[in-house]
Every structure is written in C-alpha cells, then in structure tokens.
Amino acid sequence: MKKVPKVKLVDRLHRGFVNVCIASTIFAGLNLAYMGYNYFVHVRPILKQQQSKQQEELLQEGIAFDHNAPNPL
C-alpha cells in the first residue's frame, strides 16, 4: 500500500467537507423555495378564505346584535 502524504489527505478531507457544505446549501435553498411556493399557492389562499369567513360571521353577529338591542329613543 502506497503512503499518502498528510497534506494530500487533509486536502481530500477538506474538499469533501466543502462539497458536503455546498450540497447542503443547495438542498436547503431548494427546500426553502418549495416551502415559500407551498405557502403562497396553497396555505395563504386558505387563510384568506378563513379570515374573510370569520369577518363575515362577525359582521352578521353585529347586525343581529343591533336588531335585538333595545331602542334608546
């Protein structure tokens, strides 16, 4: 078996570590982009629909409350 100098071994380890860091950065960026896409395409419209439904229910409760309130005059 041929002996490999320490510097060459450390160089290979460093290059491998850098490749792992680059790959994890790319993966994290793609994952973040997918999560943003999922939020804006799927989650946000559902939240807006729920908020508008709650707002409409609140307005209906207010109208019902006003009609049932005693007339001060």
Short mmCIF file of C-alpha atoms in Angstrom, two decimals:
data_model
loop_
_atom_site.label_atom_id
_atom_site.label_comp_id
_atom_site.label_asym_id
_atom_site.label_seq_id
_atom_site.Cartn_x
_atom_site.Cartn_y
_atom_site.Cartn_z
CA MET A 1 0.00 0.00 0.00
CA LYS A 2 1.33 3.38 -1.01
CA LYS A 3 1.78 6.05 1.66
CA VAL A 4 -0.16 9.27 1.11
CA PRO A 5 1.33 12.48 2.46
CA LYS A 6 -0.62 14.14 5.30
CA VAL A 7 -1.18 17.29 3.29
CA LYS A 8 -2.83 15.38 0.46
CA LEU A 9 -5.07 13.50 2.90
CA VAL A 10 -6.11 16.70 4.67
CA ASP A 11 -6.70 18.31 1.27
CA ARG A 12 -9.05 15.49 0.24
CA LEU A 13 -10.93 15.68 3.54
CA HIS A 14 -11.30 19.44 3.19
CA ARG A 15 -12.54 19.12 -0.40
CA GLY A 16 -15.08 16.51 0.71
CA PHE A 17 -16.29 18.75 3.52
CA VAL A 18 -16.65 21.70 1.15
CA ASN A 19 -18.66 19.54 -1.27
CA VAL A 20 -20.96 18.46 1.58
CA CYS A 21 -21.44 22.11 2.59
CA ILE A 22 -22.26 23.13 -0.98
CA ALA A 23 -24.72 20.25 -1.39
CA SER A 24 -26.47 21.02 1.90
CA THR A 25 -26.72 24.71 0.95
CA ILE A 26 -28.31 23.83 -2.39
CA PHE A 27 -30.70 21.38 -0.73
CA ALA A 28 -31.69 23.91 1.96
CA GLY A 29 -32.24 26.62 -0.67
CA LEU A 30 -34.45 24.37 -2.77
CA ASN A 31 -36.38 23.28 0.31
CA LEU A 32 -36.90 26.91 1.35
CA ALA A 33 -38.08 27.81 -2.16
CA TYR A 34 -40.56 24.91 -2.13
CA MET A 35 -41.88 25.94 1.28
CA GLY A 36 -42.39 29.51 0.04
CA TYR A 37 -44.17 28.25 -3.06
CA ASN A 38 -46.36 25.97 -0.96
CA TYR A 39 -47.27 28.85 1.38
CA PHE A 40 -48.22 31.30 -1.35
CA VAL A 41 -50.04 28.79 -3.57
CA HIS A 42 -51.82 26.57 -1.02
CA VAL A 43 -51.76 27.92 2.54
CA ARG A 44 -52.25 31.65 2.03
CA PRO A 45 -55.47 31.38 -0.03
CA ILE A 46 -56.97 29.08 2.62
CA LEU A 47 -56.04 31.53 5.38
CA LYS A 48 -57.52 34.45 3.45
CA GLN A 49 -60.72 32.48 2.88
CA GLN A 50 -60.98 31.65 6.59
CA GLN A 51 -60.33 35.27 7.58
CA SER A 52 -62.99 36.59 5.21
CA LYS A 53 -65.45 33.97 6.51
CA GLN A 54 -64.71 34.99 10.11
CA GLN A 55 -65.10 38.66 9.19
CA GLU A 56 -68.46 37.95 7.53
CA GLU A 57 -69.65 36.00 10.60
CA LEU A 58 -68.55 38.86 12.85
CA LEU A 59 -70.47 41.34 10.71
CA GLN A 60 -73.57 39.12 10.81
CA GLU A 61 -73.30 38.89 14.61
CA GLY A 62 -73.05 42.68 14.80
CA ILE A 63 -76.12 43.12 12.60
CA ALA A 64 -78.07 40.60 14.70
CA PHE A 65 -76.96 42.33 17.90
CA ASP A 66 -78.06 45.75 16.59
CA HIS A 67 -81.52 44.43 15.65
CA ASN A 68 -82.02 42.82 19.07
CA ALA A 69 -80.81 45.83 21.06
CA PRO A 70 -83.47 47.95 22.77
CA ASN A 71 -84.21 51.27 21.10
CA PRO A 72 -82.92 54.11 23.35
CA LEU A 73 -85.41 56.64 21.95
#
